[in-house]
Short mmCIF file of C-alpha atoms in Angstrom, two decimals:
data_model
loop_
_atom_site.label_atom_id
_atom_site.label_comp_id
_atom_site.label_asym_id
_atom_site.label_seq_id
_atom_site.Cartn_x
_atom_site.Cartn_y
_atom_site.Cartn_z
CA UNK A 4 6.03 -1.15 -7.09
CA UNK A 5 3.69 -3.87 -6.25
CA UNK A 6 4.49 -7.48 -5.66
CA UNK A 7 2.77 -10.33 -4.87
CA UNK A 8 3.70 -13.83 -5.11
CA UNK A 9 -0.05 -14.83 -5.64
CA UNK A 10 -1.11 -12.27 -8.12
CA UNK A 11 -0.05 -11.42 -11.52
CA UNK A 12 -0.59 -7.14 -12.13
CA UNK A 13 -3.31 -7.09 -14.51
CA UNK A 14 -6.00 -4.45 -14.88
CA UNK A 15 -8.24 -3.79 -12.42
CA UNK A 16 -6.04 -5.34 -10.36
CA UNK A 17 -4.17 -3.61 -7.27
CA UNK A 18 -2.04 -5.15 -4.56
CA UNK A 19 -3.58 -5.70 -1.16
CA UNK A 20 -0.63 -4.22 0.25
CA UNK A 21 -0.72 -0.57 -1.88
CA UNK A 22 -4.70 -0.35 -1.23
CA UNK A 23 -3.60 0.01 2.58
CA UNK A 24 -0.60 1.20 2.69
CA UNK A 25 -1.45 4.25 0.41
CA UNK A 26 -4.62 5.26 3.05
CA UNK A 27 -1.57 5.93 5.62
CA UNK A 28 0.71 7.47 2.85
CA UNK A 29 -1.69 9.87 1.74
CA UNK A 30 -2.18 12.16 5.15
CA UNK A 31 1.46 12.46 5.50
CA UNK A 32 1.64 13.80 2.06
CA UNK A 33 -0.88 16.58 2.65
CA UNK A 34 1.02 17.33 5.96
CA UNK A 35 4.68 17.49 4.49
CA UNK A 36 3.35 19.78 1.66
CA UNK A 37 0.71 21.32 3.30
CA UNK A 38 2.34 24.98 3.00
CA UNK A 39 2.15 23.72 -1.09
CA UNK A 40 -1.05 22.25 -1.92
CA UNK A 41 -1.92 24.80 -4.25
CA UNK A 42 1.16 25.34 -6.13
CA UNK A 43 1.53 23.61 -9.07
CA UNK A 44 3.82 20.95 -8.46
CA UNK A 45 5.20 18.20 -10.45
CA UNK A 46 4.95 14.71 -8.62
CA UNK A 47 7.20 11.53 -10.77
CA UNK A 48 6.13 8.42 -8.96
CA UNK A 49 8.80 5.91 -9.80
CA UNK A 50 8.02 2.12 -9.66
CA UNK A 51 4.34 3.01 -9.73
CA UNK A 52 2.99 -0.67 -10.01
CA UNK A 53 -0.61 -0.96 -11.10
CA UNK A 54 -1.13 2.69 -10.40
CA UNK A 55 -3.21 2.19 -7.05
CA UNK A 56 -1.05 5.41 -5.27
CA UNK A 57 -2.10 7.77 -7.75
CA UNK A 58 -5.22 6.84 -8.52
CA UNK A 59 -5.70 7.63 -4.83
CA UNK A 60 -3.69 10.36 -4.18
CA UNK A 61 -4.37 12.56 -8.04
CA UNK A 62 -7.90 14.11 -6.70
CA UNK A 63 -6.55 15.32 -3.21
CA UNK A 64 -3.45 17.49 -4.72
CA UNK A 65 -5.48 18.85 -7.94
CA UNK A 66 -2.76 21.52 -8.86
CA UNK A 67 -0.38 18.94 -8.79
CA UNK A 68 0.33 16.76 -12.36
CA UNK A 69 1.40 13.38 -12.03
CA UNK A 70 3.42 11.04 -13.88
CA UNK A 71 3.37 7.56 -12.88
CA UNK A 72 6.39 5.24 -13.72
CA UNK A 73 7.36 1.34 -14.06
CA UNK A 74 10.45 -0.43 -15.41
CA UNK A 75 8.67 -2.77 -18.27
CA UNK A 76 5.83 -1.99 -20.97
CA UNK A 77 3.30 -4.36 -20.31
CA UNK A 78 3.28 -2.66 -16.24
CA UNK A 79 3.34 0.95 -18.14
CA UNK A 80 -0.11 -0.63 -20.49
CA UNK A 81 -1.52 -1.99 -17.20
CA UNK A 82 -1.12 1.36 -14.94
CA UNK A 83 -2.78 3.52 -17.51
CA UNK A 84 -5.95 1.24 -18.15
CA UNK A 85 -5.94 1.21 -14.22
CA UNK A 86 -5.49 4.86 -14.21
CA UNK A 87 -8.17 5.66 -16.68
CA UNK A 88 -11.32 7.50 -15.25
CA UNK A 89 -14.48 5.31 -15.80
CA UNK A 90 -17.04 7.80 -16.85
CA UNK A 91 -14.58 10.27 -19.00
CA UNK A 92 -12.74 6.63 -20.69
CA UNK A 93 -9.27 8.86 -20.19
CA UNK A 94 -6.83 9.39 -17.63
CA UNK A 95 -7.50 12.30 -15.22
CA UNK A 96 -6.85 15.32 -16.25
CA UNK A 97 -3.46 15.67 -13.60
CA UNK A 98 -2.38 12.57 -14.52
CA UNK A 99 -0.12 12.31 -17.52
CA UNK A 100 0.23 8.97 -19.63
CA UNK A 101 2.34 6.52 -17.53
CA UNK A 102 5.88 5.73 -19.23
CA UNK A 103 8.73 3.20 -18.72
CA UNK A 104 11.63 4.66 -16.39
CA UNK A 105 14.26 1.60 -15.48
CA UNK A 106 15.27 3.38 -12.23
CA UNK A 107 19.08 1.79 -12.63
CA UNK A 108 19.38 3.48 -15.53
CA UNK A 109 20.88 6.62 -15.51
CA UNK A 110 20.30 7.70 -19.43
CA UNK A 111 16.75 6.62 -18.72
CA UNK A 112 16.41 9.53 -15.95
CA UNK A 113 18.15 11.75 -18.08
CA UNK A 114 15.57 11.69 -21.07
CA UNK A 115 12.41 11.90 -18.74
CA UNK A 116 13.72 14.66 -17.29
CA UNK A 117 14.88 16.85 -20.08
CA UNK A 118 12.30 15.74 -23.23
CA UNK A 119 8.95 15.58 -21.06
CA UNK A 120 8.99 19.80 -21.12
CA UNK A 121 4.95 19.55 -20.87
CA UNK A 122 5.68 17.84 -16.88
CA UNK A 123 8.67 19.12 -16.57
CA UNK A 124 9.47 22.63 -18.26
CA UNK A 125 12.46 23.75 -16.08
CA UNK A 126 13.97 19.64 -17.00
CA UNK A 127 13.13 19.28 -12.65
CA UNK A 128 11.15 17.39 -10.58
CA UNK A 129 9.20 18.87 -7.69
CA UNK A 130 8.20 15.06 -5.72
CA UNK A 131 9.79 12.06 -6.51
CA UNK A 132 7.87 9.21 -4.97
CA UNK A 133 9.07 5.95 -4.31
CA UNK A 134 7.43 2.96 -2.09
CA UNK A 135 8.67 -0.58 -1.62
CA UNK A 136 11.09 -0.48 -4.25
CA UNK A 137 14.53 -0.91 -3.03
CA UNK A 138 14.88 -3.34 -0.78
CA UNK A 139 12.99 -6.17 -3.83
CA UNK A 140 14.98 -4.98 -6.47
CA UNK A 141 19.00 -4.80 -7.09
CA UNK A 142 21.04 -2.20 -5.01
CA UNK A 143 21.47 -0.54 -8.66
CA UNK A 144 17.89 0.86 -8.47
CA UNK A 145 18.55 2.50 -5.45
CA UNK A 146 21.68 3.97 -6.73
CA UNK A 147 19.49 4.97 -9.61
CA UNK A 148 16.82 6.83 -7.41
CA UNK A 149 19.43 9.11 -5.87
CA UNK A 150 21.03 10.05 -9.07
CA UNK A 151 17.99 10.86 -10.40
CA UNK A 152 16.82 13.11 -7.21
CA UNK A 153 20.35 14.56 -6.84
CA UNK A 154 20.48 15.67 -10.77
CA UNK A 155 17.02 16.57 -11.17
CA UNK A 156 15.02 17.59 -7.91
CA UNK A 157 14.06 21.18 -7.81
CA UNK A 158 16.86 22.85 -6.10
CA UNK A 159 16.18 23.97 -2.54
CA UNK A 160 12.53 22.84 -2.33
CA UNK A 161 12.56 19.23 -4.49
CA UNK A 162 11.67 16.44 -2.16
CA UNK A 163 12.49 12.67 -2.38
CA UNK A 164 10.13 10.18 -0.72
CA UNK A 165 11.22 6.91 -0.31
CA UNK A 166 8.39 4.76 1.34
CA UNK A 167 8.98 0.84 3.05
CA UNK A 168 10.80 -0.92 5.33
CA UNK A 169 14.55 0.48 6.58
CA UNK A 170 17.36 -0.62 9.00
CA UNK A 171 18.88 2.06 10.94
CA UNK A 172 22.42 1.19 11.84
CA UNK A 173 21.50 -2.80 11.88
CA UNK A 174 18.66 -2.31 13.66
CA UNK A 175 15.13 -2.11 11.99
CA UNK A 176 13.81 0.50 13.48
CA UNK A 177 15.39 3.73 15.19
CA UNK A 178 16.41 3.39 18.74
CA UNK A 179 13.53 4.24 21.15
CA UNK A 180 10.92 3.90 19.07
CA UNK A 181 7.55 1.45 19.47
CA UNK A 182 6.49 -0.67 16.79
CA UNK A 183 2.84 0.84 15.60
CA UNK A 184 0.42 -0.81 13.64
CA UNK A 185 -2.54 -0.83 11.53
CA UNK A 186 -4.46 -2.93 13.50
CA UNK A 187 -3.21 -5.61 16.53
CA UNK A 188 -4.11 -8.62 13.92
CA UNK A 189 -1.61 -6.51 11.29
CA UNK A 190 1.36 -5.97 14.13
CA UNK A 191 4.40 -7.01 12.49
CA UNK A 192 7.27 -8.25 14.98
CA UNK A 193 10.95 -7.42 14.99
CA UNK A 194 11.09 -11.20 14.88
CA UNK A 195 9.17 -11.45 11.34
CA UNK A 196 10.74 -8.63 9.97
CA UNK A 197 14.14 -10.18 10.15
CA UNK A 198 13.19 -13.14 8.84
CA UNK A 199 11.38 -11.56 5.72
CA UNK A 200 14.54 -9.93 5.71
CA UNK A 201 16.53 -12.96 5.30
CA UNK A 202 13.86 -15.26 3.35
CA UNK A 203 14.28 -11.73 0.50
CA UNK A 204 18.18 -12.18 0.35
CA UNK A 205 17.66 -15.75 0.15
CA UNK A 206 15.54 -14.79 -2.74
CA UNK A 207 18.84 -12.95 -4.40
CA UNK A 208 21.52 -11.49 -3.14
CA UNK A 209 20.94 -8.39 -4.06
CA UNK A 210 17.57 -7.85 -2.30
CA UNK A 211 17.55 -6.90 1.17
CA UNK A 212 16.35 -4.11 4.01
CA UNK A 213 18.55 -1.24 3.43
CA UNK A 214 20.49 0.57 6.40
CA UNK A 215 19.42 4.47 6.39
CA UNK A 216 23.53 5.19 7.83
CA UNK A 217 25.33 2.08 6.00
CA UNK A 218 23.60 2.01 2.68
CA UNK A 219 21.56 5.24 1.81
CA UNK A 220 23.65 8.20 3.79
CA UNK A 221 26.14 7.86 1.27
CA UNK A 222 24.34 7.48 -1.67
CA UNK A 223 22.64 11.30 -0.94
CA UNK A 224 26.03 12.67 -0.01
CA UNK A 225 27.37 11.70 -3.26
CA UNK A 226 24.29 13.31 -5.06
CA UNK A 227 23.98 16.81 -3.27
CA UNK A 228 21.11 14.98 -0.60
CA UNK A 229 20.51 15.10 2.77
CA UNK A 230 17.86 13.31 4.85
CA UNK A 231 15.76 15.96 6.05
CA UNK A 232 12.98 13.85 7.99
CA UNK A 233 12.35 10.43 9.12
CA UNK A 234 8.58 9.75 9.33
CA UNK A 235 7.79 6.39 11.49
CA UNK A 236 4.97 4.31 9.96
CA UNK A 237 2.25 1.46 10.99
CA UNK A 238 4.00 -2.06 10.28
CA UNK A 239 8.06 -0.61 11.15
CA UNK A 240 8.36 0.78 7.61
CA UNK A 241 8.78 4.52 7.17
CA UNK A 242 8.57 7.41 4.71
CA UNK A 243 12.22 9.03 4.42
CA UNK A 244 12.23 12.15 3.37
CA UNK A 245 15.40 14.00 1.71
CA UNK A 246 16.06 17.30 -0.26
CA UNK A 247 18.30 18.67 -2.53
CA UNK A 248 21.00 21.01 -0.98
CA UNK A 249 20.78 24.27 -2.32
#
């Protein structure tokens, strides 16, 4: 999801913050699937933004088929002219037309995953992608998230990859571990990150750095999840990583 309190999404517009953050993304990707880069996998990105991830990411995973997601039309209109390849004037051919999903909504889930049978035959989802959703958007679109990976992940191999900024038992980051950047100029403190923390709740209540333990360990009990990796990123955010018990 991008967000920017400078820029309105428009097309050929993409967030500063995606462009960069997608560079580091994208590696980690090809190493956590690396033993299934040539299967053909289904990939739902959810809270796409102006489609800036998979624009990058479609060519590097080209047995993969992609369906980018936002929450309102006019984001959904925006993503696909983004999305569309200059020279062919359509989107690329792994990329399938970008359509509303309101991640809160649970009915919502249920109809992408059960009438889209050209992206998803067996009604399951081999990636769900997520980055800097849940911590600027109500709690309910995290709850939303795991329902959707816990019902309709592939069983056994289906991944979730939630992408941004966590708290790990009120600290943000695990214990032990060094704060690592993209660049010394980019370094963002402990400090900072606890006030963005508290200038985003000041912004509503319901927005917020969510705790790994306190917030999100229950949420993927009560869906058949369990957090299978924590991968540390530049800037203290992180890529968690959970799958679908079998």
């Amino acid at each position: 999801m991008d967000h920017s309190t400078e820029e309105t999404p428009r097309v050929g517009w993409f967030n500063p913050m995606s462009l960069r953050n997608r560079e580091v993304i994208l590696p980690e990707l090809q190493n956590i699937f690396k033993s299934q880069l040539s299967e053909n996998l289904n990939f739902l990105s959810v809270a796409e933004g102006s489609g800036s991830h998979i624009k990058y990411f479609h060519p590097h995973f080209e047995n993969w088929t992609f369906l980018p997601t936002e929450y309102q039309q006019n984001l959904v209109e925006i993503m696909e002219q983004n999305l569309y390849d200059k020279n062919s004037k359509c989107l690329p051919k792994n990329v399938k037309t970008p359509i509303i999903l309101d991640s809160s909504n649970f009915s919502n889930w249920d109809e992408i995953a059960t009438k889209n049978k050209e992206f998803a035959p067996n009604n399951t989802f081999d990636i769900i992608f997520n980055v800097n959703m849940i911590h600027i958007s109500p709690f309910s679109t995290a709850i939303g998230l795991f329902y959707g990976a816990g019902k309709y992940l592939t069983s056994g191999t289906g991944k979730l990859l939630i992408y941004g900024p966590f708290a790990f038992n009120g600290a943000l980051q695990p214990a032990g571990q060094s704060n690592i950047s993209f660049s010394s100029a980019d370094l963002i403190t402990l400090k900072k990150r606890i006030e963005w923390d508290q200038n985003l709740k000041s912004q509503s209540p319901e927005y917020g750095i969510r705790d790994v333990y306190r917030d999100l360990r229950k949420l993927a009990e009560d869906n058949g999840l369990f957090l299978d990796e924590i991968v540390p990123m530049p800037s203290n955010n992180h890529i968690l990583i959970y799958k679908k018990k079998s």
